[in-house]
Each structure stands twice: as C-alpha cells, then as structure tokens.
Coordinates of C-alpha atoms and ligand atoms in Angstrom, one line a residue:
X1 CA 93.4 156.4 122.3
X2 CA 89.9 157.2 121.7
X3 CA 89.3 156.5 118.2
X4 CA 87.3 153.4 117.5
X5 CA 88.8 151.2 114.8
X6 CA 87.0 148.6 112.9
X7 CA 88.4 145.5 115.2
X8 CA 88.9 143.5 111.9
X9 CA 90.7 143.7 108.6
X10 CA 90.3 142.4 105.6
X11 CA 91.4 139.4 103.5
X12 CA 89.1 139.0 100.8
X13 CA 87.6 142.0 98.9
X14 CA 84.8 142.2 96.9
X15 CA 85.0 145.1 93.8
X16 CA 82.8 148.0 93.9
X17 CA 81.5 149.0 90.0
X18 CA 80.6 152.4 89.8
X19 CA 77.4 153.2 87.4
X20 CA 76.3 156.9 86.3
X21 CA 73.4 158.9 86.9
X22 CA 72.1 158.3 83.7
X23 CA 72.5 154.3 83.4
X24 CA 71.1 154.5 87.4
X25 CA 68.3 155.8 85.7
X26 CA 67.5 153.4 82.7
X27 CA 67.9 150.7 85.6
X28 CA 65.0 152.4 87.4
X29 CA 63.2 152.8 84.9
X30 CA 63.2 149.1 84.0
X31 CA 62.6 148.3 87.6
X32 CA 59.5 150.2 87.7
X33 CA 61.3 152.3 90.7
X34 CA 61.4 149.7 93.1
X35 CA 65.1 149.1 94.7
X36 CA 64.3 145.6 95.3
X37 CA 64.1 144.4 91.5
X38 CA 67.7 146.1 90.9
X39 CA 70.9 143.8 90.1
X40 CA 73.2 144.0 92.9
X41 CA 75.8 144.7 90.3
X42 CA 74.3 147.8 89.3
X43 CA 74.4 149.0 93.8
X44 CA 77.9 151.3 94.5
X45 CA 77.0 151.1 98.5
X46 CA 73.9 148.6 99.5
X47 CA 71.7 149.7 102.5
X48 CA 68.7 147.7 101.6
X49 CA 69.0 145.3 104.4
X50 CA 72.0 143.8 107.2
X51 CA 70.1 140.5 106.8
X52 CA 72.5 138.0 105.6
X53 CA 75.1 140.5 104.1
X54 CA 77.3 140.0 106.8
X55 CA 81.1 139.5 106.2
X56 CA 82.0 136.0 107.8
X57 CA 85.1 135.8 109.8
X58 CA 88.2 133.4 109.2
X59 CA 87.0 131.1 112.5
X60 CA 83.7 130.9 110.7
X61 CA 85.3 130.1 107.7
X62 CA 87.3 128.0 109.1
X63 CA 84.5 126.2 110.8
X64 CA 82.4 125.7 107.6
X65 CA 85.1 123.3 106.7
X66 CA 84.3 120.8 108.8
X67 CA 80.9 120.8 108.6
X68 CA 79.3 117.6 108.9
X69 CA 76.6 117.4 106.1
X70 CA 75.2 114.0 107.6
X71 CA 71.0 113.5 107.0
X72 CA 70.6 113.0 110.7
X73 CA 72.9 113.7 114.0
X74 CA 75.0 115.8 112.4
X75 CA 78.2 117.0 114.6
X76 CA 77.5 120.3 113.4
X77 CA 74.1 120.1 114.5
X78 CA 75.4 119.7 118.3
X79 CA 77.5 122.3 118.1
X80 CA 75.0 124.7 117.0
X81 CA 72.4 123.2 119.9
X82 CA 75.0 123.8 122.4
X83 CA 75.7 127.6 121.1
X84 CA 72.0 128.3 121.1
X85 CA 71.6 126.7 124.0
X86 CA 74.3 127.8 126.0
X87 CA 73.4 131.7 125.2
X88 CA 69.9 131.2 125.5
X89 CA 68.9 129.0 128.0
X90 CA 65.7 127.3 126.1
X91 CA 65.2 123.6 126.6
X92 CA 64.0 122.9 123.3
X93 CA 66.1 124.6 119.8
X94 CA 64.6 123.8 116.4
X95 CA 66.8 124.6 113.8
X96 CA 65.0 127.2 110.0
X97 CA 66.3 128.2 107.1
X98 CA 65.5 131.7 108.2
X99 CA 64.0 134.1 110.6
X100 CA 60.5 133.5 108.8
X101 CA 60.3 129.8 108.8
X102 CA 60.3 129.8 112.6
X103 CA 57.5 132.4 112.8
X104 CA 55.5 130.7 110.2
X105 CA 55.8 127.4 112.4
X106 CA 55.0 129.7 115.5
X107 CA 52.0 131.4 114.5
X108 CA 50.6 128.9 112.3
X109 CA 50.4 126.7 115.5
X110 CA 49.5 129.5 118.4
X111 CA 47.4 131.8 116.3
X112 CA 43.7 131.5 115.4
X113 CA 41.1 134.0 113.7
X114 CA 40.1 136.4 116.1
X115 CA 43.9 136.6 118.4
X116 CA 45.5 139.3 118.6
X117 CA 49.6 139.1 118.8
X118 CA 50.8 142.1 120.3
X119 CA 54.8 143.1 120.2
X120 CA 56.2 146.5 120.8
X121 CA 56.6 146.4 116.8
X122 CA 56.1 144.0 114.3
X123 CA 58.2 143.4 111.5
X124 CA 56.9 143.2 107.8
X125 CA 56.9 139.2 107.3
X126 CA 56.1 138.5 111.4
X127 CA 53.4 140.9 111.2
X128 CA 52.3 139.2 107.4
X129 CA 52.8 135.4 108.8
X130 CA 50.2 136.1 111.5
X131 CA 48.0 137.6 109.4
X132 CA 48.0 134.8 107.2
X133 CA 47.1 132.6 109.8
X134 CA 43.8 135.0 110.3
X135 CA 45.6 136.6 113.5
X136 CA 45.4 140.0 114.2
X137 CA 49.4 141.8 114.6
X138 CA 49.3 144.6 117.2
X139 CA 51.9 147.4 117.6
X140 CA 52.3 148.5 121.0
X141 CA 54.9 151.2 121.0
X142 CA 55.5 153.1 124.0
X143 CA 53.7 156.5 123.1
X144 CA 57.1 158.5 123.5
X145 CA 58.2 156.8 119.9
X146 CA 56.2 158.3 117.9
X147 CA 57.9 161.7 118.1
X148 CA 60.7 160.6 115.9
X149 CA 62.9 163.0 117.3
X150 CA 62.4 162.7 120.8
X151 CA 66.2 162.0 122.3
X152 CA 65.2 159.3 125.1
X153 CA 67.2 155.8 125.7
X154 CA 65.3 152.8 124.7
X155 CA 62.7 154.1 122.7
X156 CA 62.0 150.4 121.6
X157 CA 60.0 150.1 124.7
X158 CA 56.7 148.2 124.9
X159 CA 54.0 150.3 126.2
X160 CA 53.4 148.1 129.3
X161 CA 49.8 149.6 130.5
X162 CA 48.6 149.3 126.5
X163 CA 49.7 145.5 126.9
X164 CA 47.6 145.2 130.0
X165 CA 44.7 147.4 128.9
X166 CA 45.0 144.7 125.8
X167 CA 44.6 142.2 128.2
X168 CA 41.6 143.4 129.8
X169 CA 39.5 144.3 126.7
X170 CA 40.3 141.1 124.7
X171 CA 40.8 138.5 127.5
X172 CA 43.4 136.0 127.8
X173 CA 42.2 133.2 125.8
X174 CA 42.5 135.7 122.2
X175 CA 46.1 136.4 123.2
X176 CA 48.2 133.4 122.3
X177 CA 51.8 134.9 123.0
X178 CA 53.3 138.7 123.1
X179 CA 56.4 139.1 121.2
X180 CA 59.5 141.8 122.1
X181 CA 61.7 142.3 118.8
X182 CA 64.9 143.4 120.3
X183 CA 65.7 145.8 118.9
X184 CA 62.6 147.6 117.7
X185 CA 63.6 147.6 113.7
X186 CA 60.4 148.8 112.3
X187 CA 60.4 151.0 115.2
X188 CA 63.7 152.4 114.3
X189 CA 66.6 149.9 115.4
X190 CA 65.5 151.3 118.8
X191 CA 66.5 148.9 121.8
X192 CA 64.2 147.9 124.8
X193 CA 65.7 148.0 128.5
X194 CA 65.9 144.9 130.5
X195 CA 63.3 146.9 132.8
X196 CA 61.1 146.7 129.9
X197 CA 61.4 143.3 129.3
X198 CA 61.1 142.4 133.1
X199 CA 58.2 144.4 133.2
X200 CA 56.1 142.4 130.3
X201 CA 57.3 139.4 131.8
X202 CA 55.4 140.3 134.9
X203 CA 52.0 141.0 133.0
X204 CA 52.1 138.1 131.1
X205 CA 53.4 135.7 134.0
X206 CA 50.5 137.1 135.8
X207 CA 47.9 136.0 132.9
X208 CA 49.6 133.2 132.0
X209 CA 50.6 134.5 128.7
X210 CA 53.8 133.1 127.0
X211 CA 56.4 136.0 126.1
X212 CA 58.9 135.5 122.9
X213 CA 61.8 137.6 122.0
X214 CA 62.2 138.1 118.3
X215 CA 65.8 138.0 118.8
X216 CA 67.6 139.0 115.4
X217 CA 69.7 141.9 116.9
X218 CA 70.2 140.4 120.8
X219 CA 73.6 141.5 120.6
X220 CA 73.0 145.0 119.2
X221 CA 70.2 145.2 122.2
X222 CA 72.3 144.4 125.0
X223 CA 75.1 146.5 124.0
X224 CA 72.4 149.1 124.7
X225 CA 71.6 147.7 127.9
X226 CA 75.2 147.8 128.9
X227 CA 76.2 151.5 128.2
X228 CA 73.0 152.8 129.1
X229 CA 70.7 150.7 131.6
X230 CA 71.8 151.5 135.1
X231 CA 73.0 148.5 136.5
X232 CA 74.5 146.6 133.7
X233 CA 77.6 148.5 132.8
X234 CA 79.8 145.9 134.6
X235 CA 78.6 142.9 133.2
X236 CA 79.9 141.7 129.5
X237 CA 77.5 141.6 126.2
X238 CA 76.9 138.0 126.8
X239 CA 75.8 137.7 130.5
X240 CA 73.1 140.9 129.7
X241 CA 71.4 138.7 126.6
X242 CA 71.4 135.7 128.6
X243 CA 69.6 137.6 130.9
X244 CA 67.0 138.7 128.4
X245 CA 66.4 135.5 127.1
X246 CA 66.3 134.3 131.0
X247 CA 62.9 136.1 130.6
X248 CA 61.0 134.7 127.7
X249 CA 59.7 131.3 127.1
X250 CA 60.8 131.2 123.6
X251 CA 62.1 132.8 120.8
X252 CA 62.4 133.2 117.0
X253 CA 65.4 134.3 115.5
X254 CA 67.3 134.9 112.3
X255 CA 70.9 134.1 112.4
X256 CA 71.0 136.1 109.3
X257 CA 71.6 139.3 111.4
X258 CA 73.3 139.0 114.8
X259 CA 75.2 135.5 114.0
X260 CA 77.1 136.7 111.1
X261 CA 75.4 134.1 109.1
X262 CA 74.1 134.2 105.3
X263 CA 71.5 131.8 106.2
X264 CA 70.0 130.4 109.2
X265 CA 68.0 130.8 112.0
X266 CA 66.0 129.1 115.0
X267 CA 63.1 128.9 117.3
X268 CA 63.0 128.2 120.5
X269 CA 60.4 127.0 123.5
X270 CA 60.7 125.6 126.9
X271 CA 57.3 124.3 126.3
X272 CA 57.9 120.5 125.3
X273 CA 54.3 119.4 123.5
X274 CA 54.4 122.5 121.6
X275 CA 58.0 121.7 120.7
X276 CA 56.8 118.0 119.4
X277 CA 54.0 120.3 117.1
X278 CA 56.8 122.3 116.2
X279 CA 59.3 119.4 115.1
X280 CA 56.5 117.8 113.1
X281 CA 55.4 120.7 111.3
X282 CA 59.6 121.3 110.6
X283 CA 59.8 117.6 109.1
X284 CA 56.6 118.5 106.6
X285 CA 58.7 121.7 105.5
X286 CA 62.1 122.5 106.4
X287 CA 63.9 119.3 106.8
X288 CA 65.2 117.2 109.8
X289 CA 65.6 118.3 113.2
X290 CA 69.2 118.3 113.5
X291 CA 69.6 120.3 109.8
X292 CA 66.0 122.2 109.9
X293 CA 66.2 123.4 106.0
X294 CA 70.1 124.1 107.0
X295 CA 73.4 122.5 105.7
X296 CA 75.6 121.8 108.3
X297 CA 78.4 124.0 107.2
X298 CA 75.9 127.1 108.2
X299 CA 75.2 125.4 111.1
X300 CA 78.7 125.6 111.6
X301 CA 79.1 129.4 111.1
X302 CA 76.1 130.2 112.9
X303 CA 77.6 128.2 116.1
X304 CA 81.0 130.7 115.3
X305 CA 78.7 134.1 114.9
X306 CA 76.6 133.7 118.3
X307 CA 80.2 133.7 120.1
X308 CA 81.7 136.9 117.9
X309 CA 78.8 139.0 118.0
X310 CA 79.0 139.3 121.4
X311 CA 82.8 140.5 121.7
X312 CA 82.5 144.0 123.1
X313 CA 85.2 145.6 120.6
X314 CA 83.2 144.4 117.9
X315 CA 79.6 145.8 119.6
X316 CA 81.5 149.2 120.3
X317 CA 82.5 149.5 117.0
X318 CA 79.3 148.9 115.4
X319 CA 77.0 150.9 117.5
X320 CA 79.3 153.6 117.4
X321 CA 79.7 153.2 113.5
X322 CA 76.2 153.7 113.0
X323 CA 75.7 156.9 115.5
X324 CA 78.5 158.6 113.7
X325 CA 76.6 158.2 110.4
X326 CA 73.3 159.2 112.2
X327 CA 75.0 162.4 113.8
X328 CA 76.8 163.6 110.7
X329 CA 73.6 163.6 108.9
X330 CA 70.9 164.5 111.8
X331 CA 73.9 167.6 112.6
X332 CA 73.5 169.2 109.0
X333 CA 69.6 169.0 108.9
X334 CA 68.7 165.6 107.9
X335 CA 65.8 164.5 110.4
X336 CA 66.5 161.2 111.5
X337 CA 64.6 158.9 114.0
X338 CA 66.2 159.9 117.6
X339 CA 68.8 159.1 118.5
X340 CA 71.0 156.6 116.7
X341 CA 69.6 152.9 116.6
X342 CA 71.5 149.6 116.5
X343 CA 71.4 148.5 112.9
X344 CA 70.4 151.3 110.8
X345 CA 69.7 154.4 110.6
X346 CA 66.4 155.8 109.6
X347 CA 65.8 159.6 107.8
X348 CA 62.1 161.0 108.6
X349 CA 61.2 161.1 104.9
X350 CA 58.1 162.5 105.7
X351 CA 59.6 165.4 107.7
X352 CA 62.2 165.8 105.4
X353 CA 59.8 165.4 102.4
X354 CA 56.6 167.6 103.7
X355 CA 55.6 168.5 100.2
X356 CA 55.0 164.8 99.3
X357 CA 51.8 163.9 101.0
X358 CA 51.9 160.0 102.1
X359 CA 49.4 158.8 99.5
X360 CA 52.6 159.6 97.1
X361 CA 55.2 158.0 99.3
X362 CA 58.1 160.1 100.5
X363 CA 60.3 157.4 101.6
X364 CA 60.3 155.5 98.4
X365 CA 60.9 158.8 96.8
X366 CA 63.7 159.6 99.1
X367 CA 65.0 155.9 98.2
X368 CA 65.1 156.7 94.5
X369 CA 66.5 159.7 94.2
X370 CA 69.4 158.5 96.9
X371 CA 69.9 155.6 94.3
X372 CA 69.6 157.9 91.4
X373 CA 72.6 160.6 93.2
X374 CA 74.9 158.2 94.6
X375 CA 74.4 154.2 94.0
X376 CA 73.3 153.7 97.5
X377 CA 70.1 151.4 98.1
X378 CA 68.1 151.6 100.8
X379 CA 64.5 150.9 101.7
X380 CA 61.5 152.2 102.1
X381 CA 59.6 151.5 105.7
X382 CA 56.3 153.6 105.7
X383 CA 53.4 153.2 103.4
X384 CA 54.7 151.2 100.8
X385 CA 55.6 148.1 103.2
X386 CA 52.7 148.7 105.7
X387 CA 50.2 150.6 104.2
X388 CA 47.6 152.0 106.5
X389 CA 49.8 150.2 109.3
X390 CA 52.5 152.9 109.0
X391 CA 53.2 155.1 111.9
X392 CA 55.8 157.1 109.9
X393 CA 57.8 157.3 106.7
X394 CA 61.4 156.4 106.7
X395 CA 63.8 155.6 104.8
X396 CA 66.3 152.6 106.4
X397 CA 69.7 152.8 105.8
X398 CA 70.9 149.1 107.3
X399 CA 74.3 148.7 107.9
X400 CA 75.6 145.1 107.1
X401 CA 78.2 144.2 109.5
X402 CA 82.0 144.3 109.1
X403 CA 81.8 144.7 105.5
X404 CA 81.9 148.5 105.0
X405 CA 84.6 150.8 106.0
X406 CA 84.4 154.2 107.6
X407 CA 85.1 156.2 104.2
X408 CA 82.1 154.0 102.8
X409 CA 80.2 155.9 106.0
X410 CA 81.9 159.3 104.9
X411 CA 80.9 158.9 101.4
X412 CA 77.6 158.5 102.5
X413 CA 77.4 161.5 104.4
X414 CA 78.3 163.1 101.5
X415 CA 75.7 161.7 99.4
X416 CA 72.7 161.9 101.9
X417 CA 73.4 165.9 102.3
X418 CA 73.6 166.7 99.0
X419 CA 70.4 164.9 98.2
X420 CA 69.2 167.1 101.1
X421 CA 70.2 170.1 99.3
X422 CA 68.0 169.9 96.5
X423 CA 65.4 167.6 98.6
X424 CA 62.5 170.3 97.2
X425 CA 63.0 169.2 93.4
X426 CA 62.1 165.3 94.4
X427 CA 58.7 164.4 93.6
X428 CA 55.8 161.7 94.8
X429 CA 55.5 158.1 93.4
X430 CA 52.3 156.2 92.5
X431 CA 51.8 152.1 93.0
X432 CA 51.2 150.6 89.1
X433 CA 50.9 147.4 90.2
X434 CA 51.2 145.2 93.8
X435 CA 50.5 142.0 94.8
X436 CA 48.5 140.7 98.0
X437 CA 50.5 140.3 100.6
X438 CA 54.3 142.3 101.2
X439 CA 53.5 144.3 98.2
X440 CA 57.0 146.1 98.7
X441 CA 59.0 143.4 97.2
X442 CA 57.4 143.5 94.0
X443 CA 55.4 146.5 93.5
X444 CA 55.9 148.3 90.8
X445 CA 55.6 152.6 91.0
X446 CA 55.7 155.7 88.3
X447 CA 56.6 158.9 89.0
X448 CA 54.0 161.5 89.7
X449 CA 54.2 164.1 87.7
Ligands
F0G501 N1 62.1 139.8 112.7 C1 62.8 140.9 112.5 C2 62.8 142.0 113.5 C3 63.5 141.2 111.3 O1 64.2 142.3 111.1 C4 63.5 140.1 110.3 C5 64.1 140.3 109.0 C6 62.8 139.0 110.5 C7 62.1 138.8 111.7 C8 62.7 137.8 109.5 O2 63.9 137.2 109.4 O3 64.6 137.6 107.0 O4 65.6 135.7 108.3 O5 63.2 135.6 107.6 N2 64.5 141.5 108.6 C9 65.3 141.8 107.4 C10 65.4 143.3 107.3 C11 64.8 141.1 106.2 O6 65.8 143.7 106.3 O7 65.2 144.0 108.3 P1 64.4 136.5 108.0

C-alpha cells in the first residue's frame, strides 16, 4: 500500500467551535490584530506554534501515573536521566521547565558583552536570551537559503567558511560556543546534514570552541538525514541522532517539541565545572536537580516522548504530512520556502504579498486575513519578531503533532488558496504599541489604510 496513515488513533477528542467572519473580526479588533492575544476558543485550526500542543500518547499517559513527585531523588527523575542520556550521550543532564530556561542558564554563564554566538539560525528567545546577556546572536545561513525557493536538501546548513572567516576576524576568545538548531526553524524547518554538523565540529574542535545542538526537532532532523543523506538510509531514526549529538559537547532542548511533552526540557554538557555553575544557577531559579522547575509526572512523559518520536512510522508520517500540505499549496501558486521543512510550513508572504512593502508587514497581514477567512492561526516570522534581523517574511504554519487529521490538512488547503485568490485586496499593518524585547507577543497593530 502506499498511502501513509496517521500510525495512531484517537481516544480522547477535543471539540472544534466554529466562529464567523464577522465575530473573527470583533476578536481582532480587540486584540489589536495580533494572533497571539486571541482566546484559543475563538481558533477553528491553530498553527501558531507545535511547541507543547502535542497529543500525548496512552504509554505517556500511562507513565504520568506513576510519577514520583518526591522533592529530591525522584524515580521519575532517573528515568528521565537515563532517556536523555541514553539518546544523547552527555555526561551531565540538567533538567528546565522549558527550552528557554536552559538557554538563559547557558548564555548567562558563557556569554559576555562583546561575544558573538553564531548558529546557522537563531531562534526568537535564544537569539533574545543572548542579547540580554550583552552577547551579540549571529546568523550564519548557508548563502543558498536565502532564495526561498531554491529546491536543495538541507538548506538548514551552516555556512562553514562564514563560521571560520568569523573565527578569524573576531578571534577565539569573543566566541564562547556555536550553536546548530536542528532543524533550522527560523530558517524554515529546514534540516542540517550530518556532513554539516561534522564539518562545524571540525572548525570548532580545531579552535577549541565548544559546539551545542539546539535540539528541539532531533527527530524531525534525522528523519531528514535518513531519507536523504547518502549513507544513512540503513540505519534507524535513533542511531542517526545519537550520532548528531555524538558531535556536540552540549545541548539545549525543549521537550515541548520533539518529546511529545506540554512542558519540559533540558541542557546538557560534558563539561563538569560548567555543569556545577549550571546546577547552581538551576537551584537559584528553576528548582532541584532531579525536578529542574518540572513535576515528575512530565518527567515521566518526557522519558515516554524521546522513545516515540523516534519510531520511523510515526517520523514518515509527519514529514510526509507536512510536504503534502506544502505541495498542495506551493502546486497552485502559493510561494512557500523550498521545499517542505520538518515542522511547518512557511508561505513567502513577501513574495506572495509584493504590494505590501516590509515596513507594513506582509506576514502579519497574511496571518490576519488567514484568521479572518478560515479560523486558522498562524504566525508571523519576518519583521514583526526580528525586526531589522529578518532575512524574509513568512508566515509559519506549525503543525502540532498527532493531533490534527488529514482533512484538517485538506481544509487548510482550501483555505490558504482562496485567501490566495483575493491576496491583492489584503492591505499593510502598522505597530501601535511594542515593548522592548520579543515585541511580537504583545505588540499591538492597526490596519493601514
Ligand atoms: N529553540 C528553538 C529552535 C525553538 O523553536 C524554540 C521554541 C526554543 C528554542 C525555545 O523553547 O519554547 O521551550 O522555551 N520554539 C517555539 C516555536 C516557541 O513556536 O517555534 P521553549
């Protein structure tokens, strides 16, 4: 057979309420246009994010039940050092309430004013948690991604001679650590090849330099690997990511994305005095090392998600879930970032948009008037969320896992090429009112007339 099925199905559903374009439109109205300051109730199909909207399985369910909620040496808290451990390889696994809390302990540690921390692509809060430690955050693409519509296989790269150019000019003392987010999500849920990583490894072995995977979508990345990276095809899901994290010296990661978990995540060293800083800096703010912020029963389903993600039915599935919603659209017109990525998919609102110059942000307009049509919330990853940073102007549509079916996928075709239709009617936004940092949470816009 060569349809792929959802390798699941379901127990416990959640009810859809469906709104009208007219009450979509008193909600943005009162949420001064910004998707993130809508109810959830009010949201038919929610793309704003696959972080933490995961559907847990029955063995993680069942596994919450025993979780040991004990101050100190909780059972739960073994089990989720072994998982980590036994995927990853790292000697030392400190336990955060999320993805953020372990890069806030990183960088708050390893980065001074005047470093630079390169990474093929930051995201929003890694790239806002080492600025706020007076860092500098440094995208180093490979120059192929920034034709969005160039068709090449792990377009996540990081440009290897930039890194070592980097190097050169700033010297090895300003460069605390280089980071690979697998895969690239600001840079399109593209993956990076295990040559990739092998090949930073080399520069940064060479200087000394300690390399970090941000590790969120692992799984996702070495599916990639293993249907497209000569060499790899034979080996299962779980022996290619060891391998990755074989190469780093640490990593920071949000169970919240490729552990199936609503909560959690972790970072991870080999180096044993920074992992002593680490703990201690944990204690002042997250909690306990053997609960890090966590209760045990997440612990628990975290431990569960590290093993599932990794099933290659599941992996097939998802990747091929999101391509088909990528092809249907990119097929009839819609420009999306080439080809398919792991997570999401990603229109080219500027492309699509051309009349609305940045300054009046296309993807935030492209957000609204998707929300206004359909009920569908995305988000905006251009201007709005990095400002002068931004390399283009997209428009995310994330994918939670195992939660939405394939005519959820069908009616978003349907929804994304009608808005396509009458894409020339959709005008610009203006900012009213930000704050400092992340302004895209809380912005607020108005139409421009
Ligand atoms: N790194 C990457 C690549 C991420 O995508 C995220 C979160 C984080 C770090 C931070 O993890 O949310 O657990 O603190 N990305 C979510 C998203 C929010 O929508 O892409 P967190």
């Amino acid at each position: 057979m060569r349809t792929i099925i959802e390798p699941f199905r379901i127990k416990s559903v959640e009810p859809l309420r469906r709104t009208t374009p007219r009450q979509r439109e008193q909600f943005l109205e009162a949420a001064g246009y910004n998707l993130f300051q809508i109810r959830s109730s009010d949201i038919l199909i929610d793309l704003l994010t696959d972080s933490g909207t995961s559907a847990m399985s029955t063995g993680q369910w069942a596994a919450m039940m025993r979780g040991d909620e004990s101050y100190a040496g909780s059972e739960s808290w073994y089990r989720f050092e072994h998982a980590v451990r036994a995927l990853t390889g790292f000697r030392h696994v400190i336990p955060t309430h999320q993805g953020r809390a372990a890069e806030r302990i990183l960088f708050s540690i390893l980065c001074k004013p005047g470093h630079t921390v390169p990474s093929n692509t930051h995201f929003d809060t890694t790239r806002a948690n080492i600025e706020s430690n007076g860092a500098r955050a440094l995208d180093l693409p490979i120059p192929e991604a920034a034709d969005t519509q160039a068709r090449i296989s792990f377009k996540g790269n990081l440009h290897v001679e930039a890194l070592e150019n980097l190097i050169q000019a700033e010297g090895v003392s300003k460069i605390p650590l280089v980071m690979i987010t697998v895969t690239n999500n600001s840079g399109g849920g593209q993956p990076v090849s295990m040559a990739n990583i092998e090949a930073v490894r080399k520069v940064t072995r060479r200087h000394g330099i300690p390399l970090y995977l941000d590790a969120c979508r692992f799984a996702e990345n070495a599916w990639f690997i293993k249907r497209d990276e000569s060499g790899y095809s034979e080996l299962t899901p779980r022996e290619i990511a060891q391998k990755m994290f074989s190469l780093a010296d640490g990593c920071t990661f949000s169970a919240k994305k490729d552990a199936f978990a609503n909560i959690g995540g972790f970072l991870c060293t080999n180096d044993s005095k920074l992992a002593e800083q680490e703990t201690n800096l944990l204690i002042l703010t997250e909690g306990f090392p053997t609960y890090g912020g966590l209760a045990g029963r997440d612990l628990e389903a975290i431990a569960v998600g590290l093993e599932e993600v990794l099933q290659p039915e599941y992996l097939e599935y998802r990747i091929a879930s999101t391509a088909y919603l990528g092809r249907h659209i990119a097929d009839r017109g819609v420009p999306i970032v080439e080809p398919p990525g792991g997570h999401a998919i990603y229109i080219d609102a500027g492309r699509m948009l051309p009349h609305i110059p940045r300054e009046q942000f296309p993807g935030q307009a492209l957000a609204v008037e998707l929300y206004r049509h359909a009920g569908v919330r995305s988000v905006e990853i251009g201007s709005v969320m990095f400002a002068d940073q931004a390399r283009h102007e997209l428009l995310r549509l994330a994918i939670p896992r195992r939660v939405y079916t394939q005519s959820h996928i069908d009616y978003l075709v349907e929804a994304i090429l009608e808005v396509n239709e009458r894409k020339d009617r959709i005008r610009g936004f203006a900012i009213v009112k930000q704050p400092q940092f992340l302004r895209h949470f809380t912005a607020r816009f108005r139409p421009v007339m």
